[in-house]
JSON list of C-alpha atoms and ligand atoms in Angstrom, two decimals:
[
{"chain": "A", "resi": 67, "resn": "MET", "atom": "CA", "xyz": [13.68, 45.21, 9.20]},
{"chain": "A", "resi": 68, "resn": "GLY", "atom": "CA", "xyz": [15.49, 42.25, 7.72]},
{"chain": "A", "resi": 69, "resn": "SER", "atom": "CA", "xyz": [15.39, 41.03, 4.16]},
{"chain": "A", "resi": 70, "resn": "ALA", "atom": "CA", "xyz": [12.08, 39.36, 3.29]},
{"chain": "A", "resi": 71, "resn": "ASP", "atom": "CA", "xyz": [13.80, 36.52, 1.41]},
{"chain": "A", "resi": 72, "resn": "GLU", "atom": "CA", "xyz": [15.97, 35.68, 4.40]},
{"chain": "A", "resi": 73, "resn": "PHE", "atom": "CA", "xyz": [13.34, 36.23, 7.07]},
{"chain": "A", "resi": 74, "resn": "ILE", "atom": "CA", "xyz": [14.38, 33.14, 9.02]},
{"chain": "A", "resi": 75, "resn": "LYS", "atom": "CA", "xyz": [17.90, 31.85, 8.54]},
{"chain": "A", "resi": 76, "resn": "LEU", "atom": "CA", "xyz": [19.58, 28.87, 10.20]},
{"chain": "A", "resi": 77, "resn": "ARG", "atom": "CA", "xyz": [23.32, 28.47, 9.78]},
{"chain": "A", "resi": 78, "resn": "CYS", "atom": "CA", "xyz": [24.88, 25.12, 10.55]},
{"chain": "A", "resi": 79, "resn": "VAL", "atom": "CA", "xyz": [22.57, 24.47, 13.51]},
{"chain": "A", "resi": 80, "resn": "SER", "atom": "CA", "xyz": [23.39, 21.37, 15.54]},
{"chain": "A", "resi": 81, "resn": "LYS", "atom": "CA", "xyz": [21.87, 19.95, 18.70]},
{"chain": "A", "resi": 82, "resn": "GLU", "atom": "CA", "xyz": [23.77, 17.28, 20.56]},
{"chain": "A", "resi": 83, "resn": "TYR", "atom": "CA", "xyz": [22.47, 15.29, 23.49]},
{"chain": "A", "resi": 84, "resn": "ALA", "atom": "CA", "xyz": [24.65, 12.90, 25.49]},
{"chain": "A", "resi": 85, "resn": "THR", "atom": "CA", "xyz": [22.83, 10.01, 23.85]},
{"chain": "A", "resi": 86, "resn": "ALA", "atom": "CA", "xyz": [21.82, 11.44, 20.45]},
{"chain": "A", "resi": 87, "resn": "SER", "atom": "CA", "xyz": [22.50, 14.07, 17.78]},
{"chain": "A", "resi": 88, "resn": "ALA", "atom": "CA", "xyz": [19.06, 15.62, 17.25]},
{"chain": "A", "resi": 89, "resn": "LEU", "atom": "CA", "xyz": [20.22, 18.08, 14.56]},
{"chain": "A", "resi": 90, "resn": "ARG", "atom": "CA", "xyz": [23.35, 17.80, 12.43]},
{"chain": "A", "resi": 91, "resn": "GLY", "atom": "CA", "xyz": [24.35, 21.05, 10.74]},
{"chain": "A", "resi": 92, "resn": "ILE", "atom": "CA", "xyz": [21.01, 22.39, 9.50]},
{"chain": "A", "resi": 93, "resn": "ASP", "atom": "CA", "xyz": [21.17, 25.21, 6.93]},
{"chain": "A", "resi": 94, "resn": "MET", "atom": "CA", "xyz": [17.81, 26.64, 6.04]},
{"chain": "A", "resi": 95, "resn": "VAL", "atom": "CA", "xyz": [16.31, 29.90, 4.81]},
{"chain": "A", "resi": 96, "resn": "VAL", "atom": "CA", "xyz": [12.62, 30.74, 4.97]},
{"chain": "A", "resi": 97, "resn": "GLU", "atom": "CA", "xyz": [11.13, 33.70, 3.13]},
{"chain": "A", "resi": 98, "resn": "LYS", "atom": "CA", "xyz": [8.68, 36.02, 4.78]},
{"chain": "A", "resi": 99, "resn": "GLY", "atom": "CA", "xyz": [5.13, 34.81, 4.16]},
{"chain": "A", "resi": 100, "resn": "GLN", "atom": "CA", "xyz": [6.12, 31.27, 3.19]},
{"chain": "A", "resi": 101, "resn": "TRP", "atom": "CA", "xyz": [4.10, 28.25, 4.38]},
{"chain": "A", "resi": 102, "resn": "VAL", "atom": "CA", "xyz": [6.61, 25.47, 4.99]},
{"chain": "A", "resi": 103, "resn": "SER", "atom": "CA", "xyz": [5.71, 21.90, 5.93]},
{"chain": "A", "resi": 104, "resn": "VAL", "atom": "CA", "xyz": [8.34, 19.88, 7.81]},
{"chain": "A", "resi": 105, "resn": "VAL", "atom": "CA", "xyz": [8.01, 16.10, 7.53]},
{"chain": "A", "resi": 106, "resn": "GLY", "atom": "CA", "xyz": [10.17, 13.09, 8.39]},
{"chain": "A", "resi": 107, "resn": "PRO", "atom": "CA", "xyz": [10.18, 9.98, 10.57]},
{"chain": "A", "resi": 108, "resn": "SER", "atom": "CA", "xyz": [9.80, 10.02, 14.33]},
{"chain": "A", "resi": 109, "resn": "GLY", "atom": "CA", "xyz": [13.04, 11.09, 15.99]},
{"chain": "A", "resi": 110, "resn": "SER", "atom": "CA", "xyz": [14.36, 12.88, 12.88]},
{"chain": "A", "resi": 111, "resn": "GLY", "atom": "CA", "xyz": [14.62, 16.23, 14.72]},
{"chain": "A", "resi": 112, "resn": "LYS", "atom": "CA", "xyz": [11.47, 18.09, 13.64]},
{"chain": "A", "resi": 113, "resn": "SER", "atom": "CA", "xyz": [10.36, 19.25, 17.09]},
{"chain": "A", "resi": 114, "resn": "THR", "atom": "CA", "xyz": [13.93, 20.10, 18.06]},
{"chain": "A", "resi": 115, "resn": "LEU", "atom": "CA", "xyz": [14.17, 22.28, 14.95]},
{"chain": "A", "resi": 116, "resn": "LEU", "atom": "CA", "xyz": [10.94, 24.11, 15.80]},
{"chain": "A", "resi": 117, "resn": "ASN", "atom": "CA", "xyz": [11.91, 24.61, 19.45]},
{"chain": "A", "resi": 118, "resn": "ILE", "atom": "CA", "xyz": [15.27, 26.06, 18.43]},
{"chain": "A", "resi": 119, "resn": "MET", "atom": "CA", "xyz": [13.65, 28.41, 15.89]},
{"chain": "A", "resi": 120, "resn": "SER", "atom": "CA", "xyz": [11.42, 29.74, 18.64]},
{"chain": "A", "resi": 121, "resn": "GLY", "atom": "CA", "xyz": [14.25, 30.17, 21.14]},
{"chain": "A", "resi": 122, "resn": "LEU", "atom": "CA", "xyz": [12.56, 27.69, 23.50]},
{"chain": "A", "resi": 123, "resn": "ASP", "atom": "CA", "xyz": [15.67, 25.55, 23.14]},
{"chain": "A", "resi": 124, "resn": "ASN", "atom": "CA", "xyz": [19.30, 26.48, 22.35]},
{"chain": "A", "resi": 125, "resn": "PRO", "atom": "CA", "xyz": [21.41, 24.83, 19.68]},
{"chain": "A", "resi": 126, "resn": "THR", "atom": "CA", "xyz": [24.72, 23.27, 20.71]},
{"chain": "A", "resi": 127, "resn": "SER", "atom": "CA", "xyz": [26.30, 25.19, 17.81]},
{"chain": "A", "resi": 128, "resn": "GLY", "atom": "CA", "xyz": [25.22, 27.30, 14.86]},
{"chain": "A", "resi": 129, "resn": "GLN", "atom": "CA", "xyz": [23.13, 30.41, 14.50]},
{"chain": "A", "resi": 130, "resn": "VAL", "atom": "CA", "xyz": [19.43, 31.26, 14.14]},
{"chain": "A", "resi": 131, "resn": "VAL", "atom": "CA", "xyz": [18.63, 34.68, 12.67]},
{"chain": "A", "resi": 132, "resn": "ILE", "atom": "CA", "xyz": [15.04, 35.94, 12.56]},
{"chain": "A", "resi": 133, "resn": "ASP", "atom": "CA", "xyz": [14.29, 39.25, 10.88]},
{"chain": "A", "resi": 134, "resn": "SER", "atom": "CA", "xyz": [18.01, 40.20, 11.10]},
{"chain": "A", "resi": 135, "resn": "THR", "atom": "CA", "xyz": [18.19, 39.41, 14.82]},
{"chain": "A", "resi": 136, "resn": "ASP", "atom": "CA", "xyz": [20.52, 36.65, 15.98]},
{"chain": "A", "resi": 137, "resn": "ILE", "atom": "CA", "xyz": [18.29, 34.93, 18.53]},
{"chain": "A", "resi": 138, "resn": "THR", "atom": "CA", "xyz": [21.03, 32.55, 19.62]},
{"chain": "A", "resi": 139, "resn": "ALA", "atom": "CA", "xyz": [22.87, 35.55, 21.09]},
{"chain": "A", "resi": 140, "resn": "MET", "atom": "CA", "xyz": [19.86, 36.84, 23.04]},
{"chain": "A", "resi": 141, "resn": "LYS", "atom": "CA", "xyz": [19.49, 36.85, 26.80]},
{"chain": "A", "resi": 142, "resn": "GLU", "atom": "CA", "xyz": [16.54, 34.91, 28.18]},
{"chain": "A", "resi": 143, "resn": "ASP", "atom": "CA", "xyz": [14.32, 37.91, 28.98]},
{"chain": "A", "resi": 144, "resn": "GLU", "atom": "CA", "xyz": [15.04, 39.51, 25.58]},
{"chain": "A", "resi": 145, "resn": "MET", "atom": "CA", "xyz": [14.18, 36.20, 23.96]},
{"chain": "A", "resi": 146, "resn": "ALA", "atom": "CA", "xyz": [10.92, 35.97, 25.89]},
{"chain": "A", "resi": 147, "resn": "ARG", "atom": "CA", "xyz": [9.90, 39.44, 24.69]},
{"chain": "A", "resi": 148, "resn": "PHE", "atom": "CA", "xyz": [10.95, 38.69, 21.12]},
{"chain": "A", "resi": 149, "resn": "ARG", "atom": "CA", "xyz": [8.94, 35.46, 21.17]},
{"chain": "A", "resi": 150, "resn": "ARG", "atom": "CA", "xyz": [5.84, 37.17, 22.57]},
{"chain": "A", "resi": 151, "resn": "GLU", "atom": "CA", "xyz": [5.94, 39.79, 19.85]},
{"chain": "A", "resi": 152, "resn": "LYS", "atom": "CA", "xyz": [6.88, 37.71, 16.83]},
{"chain": "A", "resi": 153, "resn": "ILE", "atom": "CA", "xyz": [5.89, 34.10, 17.30]},
{"chain": "A", "resi": 154, "resn": "GLY", "atom": "CA", "xyz": [2.65, 32.17, 17.83]},
{"chain": "A", "resi": 155, "resn": "PHE", "atom": "CA", "xyz": [2.58, 28.45, 18.68]},
{"chain": "A", "resi": 156, "resn": "VAL", "atom": "CA", "xyz": [0.20, 25.59, 18.17]},
{"chain": "A", "resi": 157, "resn": "PHE", "atom": "CA", "xyz": [1.10, 22.18, 19.58]},
{"chain": "A", "resi": 158, "resn": "GLN", "atom": "CA", "xyz": [-0.35, 18.71, 19.26]},
{"chain": "A", "resi": 159, "resn": "GLN", "atom": "CA", "xyz": [-1.64, 18.85, 22.82]},
{"chain": "A", "resi": 160, "resn": "SER", "atom": "CA", "xyz": [-3.69, 21.98, 23.21]},
{"chain": "A", "resi": 161, "resn": "HIS", "atom": "CA", "xyz": [-1.98, 23.26, 26.42]},
{"chain": "A", "resi": 162, "resn": "LEU", "atom": "CA", "xyz": [-5.11, 25.19, 27.33]},
{"chain": "A", "resi": 163, "resn": "ILE", "atom": "CA", "xyz": [-5.52, 26.06, 31.01]},
{"chain": "A", "resi": 164, "resn": "PRO", "atom": "CA", "xyz": [-8.22, 23.64, 32.24]},
{"chain": "A", "resi": 165, "resn": "TYR", "atom": "CA", "xyz": [-9.93, 25.93, 34.76]},
{"chain": "A", "resi": 166, "resn": "LEU", "atom": "CA", "xyz": [-10.20, 28.92, 32.37]},
{"chain": "A", "resi": 167, "resn": "ASN", "atom": "CA", "xyz": [-12.91, 29.13, 29.70]},
{"chain": "A", "resi": 168, "resn": "ALA", "atom": "CA", "xyz": [-12.19, 29.72, 26.01]},
{"chain": "A", "resi": 169, "resn": "VAL", "atom": "CA", "xyz": [-12.16, 33.50, 26.07]},
{"chain": "A", "resi": 170, "resn": "GLU", "atom": "CA", "xyz": [-10.04, 33.57, 29.25]},
{"chain": "A", "resi": 171, "resn": "ASN", "atom": "CA", "xyz": [-7.51, 31.20, 27.66]},
{"chain": "A", "resi": 172, "resn": "VAL", "atom": "CA", "xyz": [-7.13, 33.59, 24.72]},
{"chain": "A", "resi": 173, "resn": "MET", "atom": "CA", "xyz": [-6.98, 36.61, 27.02]},
{"chain": "A", "resi": 174, "resn": "LEU", "atom": "CA", "xyz": [-4.09, 35.03, 28.89]},
{"chain": "A", "resi": 175, "resn": "ALA", "atom": "CA", "xyz": [-1.96, 35.29, 25.73]},
{"chain": "A", "resi": 176, "resn": "GLN", "atom": "CA", "xyz": [-2.95, 38.96, 25.38]},
{"chain": "A", "resi": 177, "resn": "TYR", "atom": "CA", "xyz": [-2.06, 39.56, 29.01]},
{"chain": "A", "resi": 178, "resn": "PHE", "atom": "CA", "xyz": [1.51, 38.27, 28.54]},
{"chain": "A", "resi": 179, "resn": "HIS", "atom": "CA", "xyz": [1.84, 40.49, 25.47]},
{"chain": "A", "resi": 180, "resn": "SER", "atom": "CA", "xyz": [0.29, 43.77, 26.61]},
{"chain": "A", "resi": 181, "resn": "ILE", "atom": "CA", "xyz": [-3.22, 44.32, 27.87]},
{"chain": "A", "resi": 182, "resn": "ALA", "atom": "CA", "xyz": [-6.02, 41.78, 27.91]},
{"chain": "A", "resi": 183, "resn": "ASP", "atom": "CA", "xyz": [-9.11, 42.88, 26.00]},
{"chain": "A", "resi": 184, "resn": "GLU", "atom": "CA", "xyz": [-12.10, 40.57, 26.31]},
{"chain": "A", "resi": 185, "resn": "ARG", "atom": "CA", "xyz": [-13.85, 42.02, 23.26]},
{"chain": "A", "resi": 186, "resn": "GLU", "atom": "CA", "xyz": [-10.81, 41.43, 21.06]},
{"chain": "A", "resi": 187, "resn": "ALA", "atom": "CA", "xyz": [-10.37, 37.91, 22.46]},
{"chain": "A", "resi": 188, "resn": "ALA", "atom": "CA", "xyz": [-14.05, 37.14, 21.78]},
{"chain": "A", "resi": 189, "resn": "ASP", "atom": "CA", "xyz": [-13.68, 38.53, 18.22]},
{"chain": "A", "resi": 190, "resn": "SER", "atom": "CA", "xyz": [-10.68, 36.27, 17.62]},
{"chain": "A", "resi": 191, "resn": "LEU", "atom": "CA", "xyz": [-12.76, 33.26, 18.75]},
{"chain": "A", "resi": 192, "resn": "GLU", "atom": "CA", "xyz": [-15.50, 34.40, 16.38]},
{"chain": "A", "resi": 193, "resn": "ARG", "atom": "CA", "xyz": [-12.97, 34.38, 13.52]},
{"chain": "A", "resi": 194, "resn": "VAL", "atom": "CA", "xyz": [-12.07, 30.74, 14.21]},
{"chain": "A", "resi": 195, "resn": "GLY", "atom": "CA", "xyz": [-15.73, 29.75, 14.36]},
{"chain": "A", "resi": 196, "resn": "MET", "atom": "CA", "xyz": [-15.82, 29.44, 18.16]},
{"chain": "A", "resi": 197, "resn": "GLY", "atom": "CA", "xyz": [-17.91, 32.49, 19.04]},
{"chain": "A", "resi": 198, "resn": "HIS", "atom": "CA", "xyz": [-20.63, 30.26, 20.46]},
{"chain": "A", "resi": 199, "resn": "ARG", "atom": "CA", "xyz": [-18.21, 28.51, 22.85]},
{"chain": "A", "resi": 200, "resn": "ILE", "atom": "CA", "xyz": [-16.45, 31.41, 24.57]},
{"chain": "A", "resi": 201, "resn": "ASP", "atom": "CA", "xyz": [-17.56, 30.39, 28.07]},
{"chain": "A", "resi": 202, "resn": "HIS", "atom": "CA", "xyz": [-16.77, 26.69, 27.67]},
{"chain": "A", "resi": 203, "resn": "LYS", "atom": "CA", "xyz": [-13.86, 25.12, 29.57]},
{"chain": "A", "resi": 204, "resn": "PRO", "atom": "CA", "xyz": [-11.42, 22.93, 27.59]},
{"chain": "A", "resi": 205, "resn": "SER", "atom": "CA", "xyz": [-12.98, 19.73, 29.04]},
{"chain": "A", "resi": 206, "resn": "GLN", "atom": "CA", "xyz": [-16.32, 20.81, 27.52]},
{"chain": "A", "resi": 207, "resn": "LEU", "atom": "CA", "xyz": [-14.82, 21.10, 24.02]},
{"chain": "A", "resi": 208, "resn": "SER", "atom": "CA", "xyz": [-13.90, 18.56, 21.35]},
{"chain": "A", "resi": 209, "resn": "GLY", "atom": "CA", "xyz": [-10.28, 18.13, 20.24]},
{"chain": "A", "resi": 210, "resn": "GLY", "atom": "CA", "xyz": [-10.93, 20.09, 17.04]},
{"chain": "A", "resi": 211, "resn": "GLU", "atom": "CA", "xyz": [-12.60, 22.90, 18.98]},
{"chain": "A", "resi": 212, "resn": "GLN", "atom": "CA", "xyz": [-9.68, 23.05, 21.41]},
{"chain": "A", "resi": 213, "resn": "GLN", "atom": "CA", "xyz": [-7.25, 23.38, 18.48]},
{"chain": "A", "resi": 214, "resn": "ARG", "atom": "CA", "xyz": [-9.36, 26.25, 17.08]},
{"chain": "A", "resi": 215, "resn": "ILE", "atom": "CA", "xyz": [-8.97, 28.04, 20.39]},
{"chain": "A", "resi": 216, "resn": "CYS", "atom": "CA", "xyz": [-5.22, 27.39, 20.27]},
{"chain": "A", "resi": 217, "resn": "ILE", "atom": "CA", "xyz": [-5.09, 28.98, 16.81]},
{"chain": "A", "resi": 218, "resn": "ALA", "atom": "CA", "xyz": [-7.03, 32.01, 18.09]},
{"chain": "A", "resi": 219, "resn": "ARG", "atom": "CA", "xyz": [-4.63, 32.21, 21.05]},
{"chain": "A", "resi": 220, "resn": "ALA", "atom": "CA", "xyz": [-1.54, 31.85, 18.83]},
{"chain": "A", "resi": 221, "resn": "LEU", "atom": "CA", "xyz": [-2.68, 34.63, 16.49]},
{"chain": "A", "resi": 222, "resn": "ILE", "atom": "CA", "xyz": [-4.23, 37.08, 18.97]},
{"chain": "A", "resi": 223, "resn": "ASN", "atom": "CA", "xyz": [-1.09, 39.22, 19.18]},
{"chain": "A", "resi": 224, "resn": "SER", "atom": "CA", "xyz": [-0.66, 39.24, 15.36]},
{"chain": "A", "resi": 225, "resn": "PRO", "atom": "CA", "xyz": [2.69, 37.40, 15.29]},
{"chain": "A", "resi": 226, "resn": "GLN", "atom": "CA", "xyz": [4.71, 37.36, 12.07]},
{"chain": "A", "resi": 227, "resn": "ILE", "atom": "CA", "xyz": [5.51, 33.68, 12.51]},
{"chain": "A", "resi": 228, "resn": "LEU", "atom": "CA", "xyz": [3.26, 30.73, 13.37]},
{"chain": "A", "resi": 229, "resn": "LEU", "atom": "CA", "xyz": [5.06, 27.57, 14.49]},
{"chain": "A", "resi": 230, "resn": "ALA", "atom": "CA", "xyz": [2.89, 24.47, 14.66]},
{"chain": "A", "resi": 231, "resn": "ASP", "atom": "CA", "xyz": [4.05, 21.04, 15.85]},
{"chain": "A", "resi": 232, "resn": "GLU", "atom": "CA", "xyz": [1.60, 18.30, 14.79]},
{"chain": "A", "resi": 233, "resn": "PRO", "atom": "CA", "xyz": [-1.38, 20.65, 15.29]},
{"chain": "A", "resi": 234, "resn": "THR", "atom": "CA", "xyz": [-3.77, 18.03, 13.88]},
{"chain": "A", "resi": 235, "resn": "GLY", "atom": "CA", "xyz": [-1.98, 15.00, 15.33]},
{"chain": "A", "resi": 236, "resn": "ASN", "atom": "CA", "xyz": [-4.91, 14.13, 17.61]},
{"chain": "A", "resi": 237, "resn": "LEU", "atom": "CA", "xyz": [-7.70, 14.88, 15.14]},
{"chain": "A", "resi": 238, "resn": "ASP", "atom": "CA", "xyz": [-9.66, 12.77, 12.69]},
{"chain": "A", "resi": 239, "resn": "ARG", "atom": "CA", "xyz": [-9.63, 13.53, 8.96]},
{"chain": "A", "resi": 240, "resn": "GLU", "atom": "CA", "xyz": [-12.74, 15.72, 9.01]},
{"chain": "A", "resi": 241, "resn": "ASN", "atom": "CA", "xyz": [-11.48, 17.92, 11.87]},
{"chain": "A", "resi": 242, "resn": "THR", "atom": "CA", "xyz": [-8.01, 18.00, 10.33]},
{"chain": "A", "resi": 243, "resn": "ARG", "atom": "CA", "xyz": [-9.48, 19.38, 7.12]},
{"chain": "A", "resi": 244, "resn": "LYS", "atom": "CA", "xyz": [-11.47, 22.00, 9.04]},
{"chain": "A", "resi": 245, "resn": "ILE", "atom": "CA", "xyz": [-8.40, 23.17, 10.96]},
{"chain": "A", "resi": 246, "resn": "LEU", "atom": "CA", "xyz": [-6.36, 23.45, 7.74]},
{"chain": "A", "resi": 247, "resn": "GLU", "atom": "CA", "xyz": [-9.11, 25.36, 5.95]},
{"chain": "A", "resi": 248, "resn": "LEU", "atom": "CA", "xyz": [-9.20, 27.71, 8.91]},
{"chain": "A", "resi": 249, "resn": "LEU", "atom": "CA", "xyz": [-5.42, 28.16, 8.94]},
{"chain": "A", "resi": 250, "resn": "ASN", "atom": "CA", "xyz": [-5.44, 28.69, 5.19]},
{"chain": "A", "resi": 251, "resn": "ARG", "atom": "CA", "xyz": [-8.10, 31.38, 5.44]},
{"chain": "A", "resi": 252, "resn": "LEU", "atom": "CA", "xyz": [-6.24, 33.23, 8.22]},
{"chain": "A", "resi": 253, "resn": "TYR", "atom": "CA", "xyz": [-2.98, 32.84, 6.28]},
{"chain": "A", "resi": 254, "resn": "SER", "atom": "CA", "xyz": [-4.44, 34.37, 3.12]},
{"chain": "A", "resi": 255, "resn": "GLU", "atom": "CA", "xyz": [-5.87, 37.26, 5.16]},
{"chain": "A", "resi": 256, "resn": "ARG", "atom": "CA", "xyz": [-2.72, 38.06, 7.10]},
{"chain": "A", "resi": 257, "resn": "GLN", "atom": "CA", "xyz": [0.26, 36.55, 5.25]},
{"chain": "A", "resi": 258, "resn": "PHE", "atom": "CA", "xyz": [2.23, 35.47, 8.28]},
{"chain": "A", "resi": 259, "resn": "THR", "atom": "CA", "xyz": [4.98, 32.87, 7.90]},
{"chain": "A", "resi": 260, "resn": "ILE", "atom": "CA", "xyz": [3.97, 29.29, 8.79]},
{"chain": "A", "resi": 261, "resn": "ILE", "atom": "CA", "xyz": [6.26, 26.43, 9.70]},
{"chain": "A", "resi": 262, "resn": "LEU", "atom": "CA", "xyz": [4.19, 23.33, 10.33]},
{"chain": "A", "resi": 263, "resn": "VAL", "atom": "CA", "xyz": [5.49, 19.93, 11.43]},
{"chain": "A", "resi": 264, "resn": "THR", "atom": "CA", "xyz": [3.39, 16.93, 10.46]},
{"chain": "A", "resi": 265, "resn": "HIS", "atom": "CA", "xyz": [3.48, 13.19, 9.80]},
{"chain": "A", "resi": 266, "resn": "ASP", "atom": "CA", "xyz": [0.44, 13.44, 7.54]},
{"chain": "A", "resi": 267, "resn": "PRO", "atom": "CA", "xyz": [0.93, 13.93, 3.76]},
{"chain": "A", "resi": 268, "resn": "PHE", "atom": "CA", "xyz": [-2.60, 15.40, 3.58]},
{"chain": "A", "resi": 269, "resn": "VAL", "atom": "CA", "xyz": [-1.53, 18.12, 6.01]},
{"chain": "A", "resi": 270, "resn": "ALA", "atom": "CA", "xyz": [1.88, 18.68, 4.39]},
{"chain": "A", "resi": 271, "resn": "GLN", "atom": "CA", "xyz": [0.35, 19.43, 0.98]},
{"chain": "A", "resi": 272, "resn": "TRP", "atom": "CA", "xyz": [-1.22, 22.67, 2.28]},
{"chain": "A", "resi": 273, "resn": "GLY", "atom": "CA", "xyz": [2.23, 24.30, 2.31]},
{"chain": "A", "resi": 274, "resn": "ARG", "atom": "CA", "xyz": [3.92, 25.38, -0.90]},
{"chain": "A", "resi": 275, "resn": "ARG", "atom": "CA", "xyz": [7.23, 24.01, 0.31]},
{"chain": "A", "resi": 276, "resn": "THR", "atom": "CA", "xyz": [8.01, 20.71, 2.03]},
{"chain": "A", "resi": 277, "resn": "ILE", "atom": "CA", "xyz": [11.23, 20.08, 3.93]},
{"chain": "A", "resi": 278, "resn": "THR", "atom": "CA", "xyz": [11.95, 16.43, 4.70]},
{"chain": "A", "resi": 279, "resn": "MET", "atom": "CA", "xyz": [14.19, 15.56, 7.64]},
{"chain": "A", "resi": 280, "resn": "GLU", "atom": "CA", "xyz": [15.95, 12.33, 8.42]},
{"chain": "A", "resi": 281, "resn": "ASP", "atom": "CA", "xyz": [18.38, 11.60, 11.22]},
{"chain": "A", "resi": 282, "resn": "GLY", "atom": "CA", "xyz": [18.90, 15.28, 12.11]},
{"chain": "A", "resi": 283, "resn": "LYS", "atom": "CA", "xyz": [19.46, 16.44, 8.53]},
{"chain": "A", "resi": 284, "resn": "ILE", "atom": "CA", "xyz": [17.41, 17.97, 5.72]},
{"chain": "A", "resi": 285, "resn": "ILE", "atom": "CA", "xyz": [17.32, 15.34, 2.98]},
{"chain": "A", "resi": 286, "resn": "ARG", "atom": "CA", "xyz": [14.81, 17.04, 0.65]},
{"chain": "A", "resi": 287, "resn": "ASP", "atom": "CA", "xyz": [13.49, 20.54, 0.09]},
{"chain": "A", "resi": 288, "resn": "GLU", "atom": "CA", "xyz": [10.71, 20.72, -2.50]},
{"chain": "A", "resi": 289, "resn": "TYR", "atom": "CA", "xyz": [8.36, 23.41, -3.84]},
{"chain": "A", "resi": 290, "resn": "ARG", "atom": "CA", "xyz": [5.03, 22.71, -5.45]},
{"chain": "B", "resi": 307, "resn": "ATP", "atom": "N1", "xyz": [15.94, 16.11, 25.98]},
{"chain": "B", "resi": 307, "resn": "ATP", "atom": "C1", "xyz": [16.46, 15.16, 25.20]},
{"chain": "B", "resi": 307, "resn": "ATP", "atom": "N2", "xyz": [17.47, 14.38, 25.64]},
{"chain": "B", "resi": 307, "resn": "ATP", "atom": "C2", "xyz": [18.02, 13.43, 24.86]},
{"chain": "B", "resi": 307, "resn": "ATP", "atom": "N3", "xyz": [17.65, 13.18, 23.59]},
{"chain": "B", "resi": 307, "resn": "ATP", "atom": "C3", "xyz": [16.64, 13.93, 23.09]},
{"chain": "B", "resi": 307, "resn": "ATP", "atom": "C4", "xyz": [15.99, 14.95, 23.87]},
{"chain": "B", "resi": 307, "resn": "ATP", "atom": "N4", "xyz": [15.03, 15.52, 23.10]},
{"chain": "B", "resi": 307, "resn": "ATP", "atom": "C5", "xyz": [15.08, 14.88, 21.91]},
{"chain": "B", "resi": 307, "resn": "ATP", "atom": "N5", "xyz": [16.03, 13.93, 21.91]},
{"chain": "B", "resi": 307, "resn": "ATP", "atom": "C6", "xyz": [16.38, 13.03, 20.79]},
{"chain": "B", "resi": 307, "resn": "ATP", "atom": "O1", "xyz": [16.60, 13.84, 19.65]},
{"chain": "B", "resi": 307, "resn": "ATP", "atom": "C7", "xyz": [16.08, 13.23, 18.48]},
{"chain": "B", "resi": 307, "resn": "ATP", "atom": "C8", "xyz": [15.11, 14.17, 17.78]},
{"chain": "B", "resi": 307, "resn": "ATP", "atom": "O2", "xyz": [13.95, 14.36, 18.58]},
{"chain": "B", "resi": 307, "resn": "ATP", "atom": "P1", "xyz": [12.70, 15.21, 18.09]},
{"chain": "B", "resi": 307, "resn": "ATP", "atom": "O3", "xyz": [11.77, 15.30, 19.23]},
{"chain": "B", "resi": 307, "resn": "ATP", "atom": "O4", "xyz": [13.18, 16.49, 17.52]},
{"chain": "B", "resi": 307, "resn": "ATP", "atom": "O5", "xyz": [12.11, 14.27, 16.93]},
{"chain": "B", "resi": 307, "resn": "ATP", "atom": "P2", "xyz": [10.79, 14.45, 16.05]},
{"chain": "B", "resi": 307, "resn": "ATP", "atom": "O6", "xyz": [11.22, 14.43, 14.63]},
{"chain": "B", "resi": 307, "resn": "ATP", "atom": "O7", "xyz": [10.02, 15.64, 16.53]},
{"chain": "B", "resi": 307, "resn": "ATP", "atom": "O8", "xyz": [9.99, 13.11, 16.38]},
{"chain": "B", "resi": 307, "resn": "ATP", "atom": "P3", "xyz": [8.41, 12.85, 16.50]},
{"chain": "B", "resi": 307, "resn": "ATP", "atom": "O9", "xyz": [7.90, 12.78, 15.09]},
{"chain": "B", "resi": 307, "resn": "ATP", "atom": "O10", "xyz": [8.32, 11.51, 17.17]},
{"chain": "B", "resi": 307, "resn": "ATP", "atom": "O11", "xyz": [7.80, 13.94, 17.30]},
{"chain": "B", "resi": 307, "resn": "ATP", "atom": "C9", "xyz": [15.45, 11.92, 18.96]},
{"chain": "B", "resi": 307, "resn": "ATP", "atom": "O12", "xyz": [16.36, 10.89, 18.72]},
{"chain": "B", "resi": 307, "resn": "ATP", "atom": "C10", "xyz": [15.24, 12.13, 20.42]},
{"chain": "B", "resi": 307, "resn": "ATP", "atom": "O13", "xyz": [15.28, 10.92, 21.12]},
{"chain": "B", "resi": 308, "resn": "MG", "atom": "MG1", "xyz": [8.12, 15.86, 17.44]}
]
């Protein structure tokens, strides 16, 4: 086990594209159990940062260490296993499988991890207030309901880290508040580490720490 105060550590992480520098030498340390909001203008590198932390994307240079493991040195299959065991995702678009119902969508995440268990998947939907919608397909659910299912899916394998990229970006204020109350309740029950990207100051204030990015750099890092 790694040190809890350096649970996630980025060292001089850069991401260069032919036409743009998405990240310019990011240094960042996240403690275990922290809830960090990442804000900043469009194009400032927030999604790139999240994708690199999850190993979905590789930095051009620099190092990402999670729980004492250098993920930038991992082979693809090792990375896939590491991600399955440690990390849950929620995106702006729900990425639910359209022809599977709610409980089947959650079971799919279990299946990739170990063994699918319908009872456990149904329980996890119950915990996010979706127990009455387990046999609904995504097209039969509202945007807020779809995001609840995504949260159930992201947390079904008890990951230590939840990465969320604009999870409420498509929701109105009322549904945004409901999703954050839900996340907050699950967070206080299980104390996983949350890194949440958002444009919305209302959403950002749920974290105790806010990192502001601009032009591929961290320009502010504040605690409240
Ligand atoms: N595959 C790519 N090829 C070239 N440039 C890219 C690629 N992906 C991202 N970029 C550029 O990198 C920069 C950072 O992009 P990123 O998606 O991380 O921004 P963001 O902060 O998430 O923006 P938004 O708030 O709009 O989602 C942008 O200038 C973007 O155009
Ligand atoms: Mg983005």
